[in-house]
């Protein structure tokens, strides 16, 4: 339960929008599907869903949302990206399609489709110390990886071989996997709590 109900946007141009909206509803947040700048302007936090990052990039540019989202990130609004959403938050990407852009904000280099075609989708249980027990059941679907993370980036989870799959930097949170496809709500709860705090800090009175 959250004490004040923050309004959380889900970027709704492509991807698994419905699953994120359902997770946020379960946490008691008010959910706004964001397809235009006027909708973005009403929210206290934003989810960038999984899907296809190059498509989401093109559509957000076509809908005039790229700069407003960049401005929201720069203003400190909490944002959580899963999978394609993690790619969109990265300052640098490897293996993007020609001309692919990101919103940026996270000082990381992210490789798209990092697991190749042979094991492009898998599930595993991940220890995430910041969330405590139990471990997170993580579903990876043609997932990216964080290849390099700057000094201000907090690594939240690694695979057994050490590769980084969840990070946080200031108000930005990103996972290479999809908590929203299972019963895992703790990452969304972090976003909702940060959005509530951000609203308290920014809304006068
Ligand atoms: N491979 C996709 C991309 O490059 C991400 C996959 C996903 O979000 N499940 O955007």
XYZ file of C-alpha atoms and ligand atoms in Angstrom:
215
model
C 0.000 0.000 0.000
C 1.172 3.498 -0.717
C 0.106 6.344 1.522
C -0.468 8.889 -1.237
C -1.439 7.414 -4.574
C 1.123 8.507 -7.122
C 0.167 8.636 -10.760
C 2.429 6.370 -12.791
C 2.643 6.514 -16.568
C 3.352 3.523 -18.768
C 4.824 4.487 -22.124
C 2.219 2.898 -24.383
C 3.481 3.102 -27.952
C 4.573 -0.582 -28.171
C 5.447 -3.487 -25.885
C 4.029 -5.202 -22.805
C 2.080 -2.199 -21.559
C -0.828 -4.158 -20.091
C 1.358 -6.283 -17.798
C 3.020 -3.196 -16.319
C -0.316 -1.450 -15.853
C -1.636 -4.530 -14.014
C 1.405 -4.647 -11.698
C 1.018 -0.937 -10.895
C -2.707 -1.312 -10.241
C -1.972 -4.140 -7.795
C 0.275 -1.717 -5.892
C -2.482 0.871 -5.620
C -1.016 3.373 -8.077
C -3.127 5.367 -10.496
C -2.026 4.375 -14.016
C -1.892 6.614 -17.063
C -1.084 5.185 -20.503
C 1.291 7.686 -22.093
C 1.174 8.290 -25.847
C 1.475 12.071 -25.942
C 3.284 14.838 -24.082
C 0.099 16.082 -22.383
C -0.308 12.646 -20.758
C 3.335 12.545 -19.714
C 2.907 15.917 -18.030
C 0.371 14.449 -15.571
C 2.512 11.664 -14.095
C 4.865 11.359 -11.100
C 6.795 8.398 -12.491
C 7.099 6.421 -15.721
C 7.570 2.807 -16.833
C 9.344 2.079 -20.102
C 8.095 -1.412 -20.980
C 9.710 -4.353 -22.712
C 9.143 -4.668 -26.414
C 11.390 -3.601 -29.267
C 13.594 -0.675 -28.337
C 14.170 0.507 -31.921
C 10.402 0.600 -32.550
C 9.704 2.405 -29.276
C 12.478 4.861 -30.157
C 10.986 5.593 -33.605
C 7.419 5.906 -32.334
C 8.289 8.194 -29.435
C 10.134 10.464 -31.847
C 7.157 10.412 -34.249
C 4.770 11.260 -31.376
C 6.912 14.146 -30.136
C 7.643 12.329 -26.880
C 11.414 11.929 -27.029
C 12.361 15.392 -25.773
C 9.600 15.526 -23.110
C 10.787 12.157 -21.760
C 14.406 13.358 -21.783
C 13.293 16.500 -19.943
C 11.344 14.428 -17.381
C 14.422 12.264 -16.743
C 16.608 15.356 -16.387
C 14.126 16.856 -13.922
C 14.509 13.825 -11.635
C 11.222 12.083 -12.312
C 11.533 8.392 -11.349
C 11.620 6.042 -14.342
C 11.781 2.241 -14.457
C 12.799 0.474 -17.681
C 12.499 -3.265 -18.294
C 14.396 -4.950 -21.121
C 13.752 -2.673 -24.138
C 13.091 0.000 -21.489
C 16.572 -0.598 -20.059
C 18.035 -0.061 -23.531
C 16.080 3.203 -23.834
C 17.513 4.492 -20.534
C 21.127 3.733 -21.472
C 23.485 6.552 -22.379
C 25.276 4.162 -24.761
C 24.113 1.065 -26.660
C 25.951 -1.647 -28.582
C 24.280 -3.440 -31.476
C 21.561 -0.851 -31.981
C 20.028 -0.627 -35.447
C 21.322 2.181 -37.692
C 20.307 5.540 -36.244
C 18.793 4.078 -33.075
C 18.552 6.641 -30.274
C 17.862 6.396 -26.558
C 16.449 8.751 -23.940
C 19.586 8.174 -21.864
C 20.149 9.099 -18.247
C 21.814 5.904 -17.046
C 25.602 5.994 -17.293
C 25.810 2.502 -18.771
C 26.607 0.753 -22.017
C 23.883 -1.785 -22.842
C 24.172 -4.513 -25.470
C 20.922 -5.393 -27.217
C 20.044 -9.063 -27.746
C 23.101 -9.956 -25.698
C 22.253 -13.629 -25.304
C 22.213 -14.382 -29.036
C 19.776 -16.685 -30.745
C 20.602 -19.953 -28.970
C 19.499 -18.977 -25.482
C 17.596 -15.887 -26.360
C 14.962 -16.513 -23.693
C 15.360 -18.139 -20.266
C 14.257 -17.876 -16.650
C 16.365 -17.925 -13.503
C 16.223 -17.021 -9.815
C 18.324 -13.986 -9.013
C 19.541 -12.683 -5.680
C 18.784 -8.963 -5.454
C 20.237 -7.757 -2.122
C 18.430 -4.400 -2.325
C 15.106 -6.281 -2.326
C 16.040 -8.903 0.280
C 14.527 -12.401 0.307
C 13.125 -14.207 -1.588
C 15.167 -14.105 -4.796
C 13.588 -12.629 -7.905
C 12.225 -15.039 -10.500
C 13.610 -13.329 -13.579
C 12.296 -13.912 -17.101
C 14.721 -12.900 -19.861
C 13.266 -12.480 -23.379
C 15.817 -11.526 -26.080
C 17.313 -9.572 -23.237
C 20.032 -6.933 -23.109
C 23.003 -6.847 -20.738
C 24.832 -4.008 -19.047
C 28.345 -4.237 -20.496
C 29.801 -1.306 -18.625
C 28.527 0.807 -15.733
C 29.837 4.181 -14.564
C 30.943 4.908 -11.006
C 27.596 6.388 -9.960
C 25.637 3.328 -11.057
C 24.534 0.893 -8.360
C 24.511 -2.717 -9.545
C 21.397 -4.419 -8.135
C 21.777 -7.880 -9.666
C 24.190 -10.037 -11.601
C 23.910 -13.429 -13.236
C 26.012 -16.212 -11.678
C 28.801 -15.429 -14.155
C 28.925 -11.806 -12.975
C 27.151 -10.137 -15.879
C 25.034 -7.155 -14.785
C 21.258 -7.398 -15.276
C 19.755 -4.781 -12.926
C 20.962 -1.269 -12.068
C 19.895 1.907 -10.330
C 21.217 5.454 -10.635
C 19.432 8.238 -8.787
C 15.766 8.091 -9.792
C 16.360 5.644 -12.658
C 15.904 1.891 -12.300
C 16.447 -0.707 -15.017
C 16.237 -4.485 -15.323
C 17.217 -6.632 -18.311
C 14.437 -9.032 -17.320
C 10.642 -8.774 -16.961
C 9.252 -8.852 -13.401
C 5.861 -7.803 -14.796
C 5.259 -11.152 -16.504
C 5.241 -12.964 -13.147
C 4.058 -12.141 -9.651
C 7.113 -10.021 -8.790
C 6.049 -6.544 -7.671
C 9.068 -5.307 -5.724
C 10.741 -3.342 -8.536
C 7.461 -1.622 -9.347
C 7.033 -0.919 -5.628
C 10.415 0.848 -5.612
C 9.251 3.022 -8.513
C 5.916 3.800 -6.865
C 7.623 4.769 -3.588
C 10.148 6.976 -5.410
C 7.368 8.597 -7.441
C 5.389 9.323 -4.261
C 8.459 10.915 -2.677
C 9.228 12.884 -5.820
C 5.681 14.220 -5.963
C 5.844 15.278 -2.303
C 9.105 17.096 -3.049
C 7.968 18.839 -6.217
C 4.269 19.640 -5.751
C 3.870 22.836 -3.738
C 1.768 22.724 -0.572
N 15.529 -7.283 -27.994
C 14.624 -6.219 -27.694
C 15.195 -4.863 -28.103
O 16.220 -4.760 -28.638
C 14.244 -6.209 -26.233
C 13.427 -7.434 -25.877
C 12.450 -7.221 -24.784
O 12.129 -6.096 -24.386
N 11.915 -8.319 -24.297
O 14.582 -3.858 -27.876
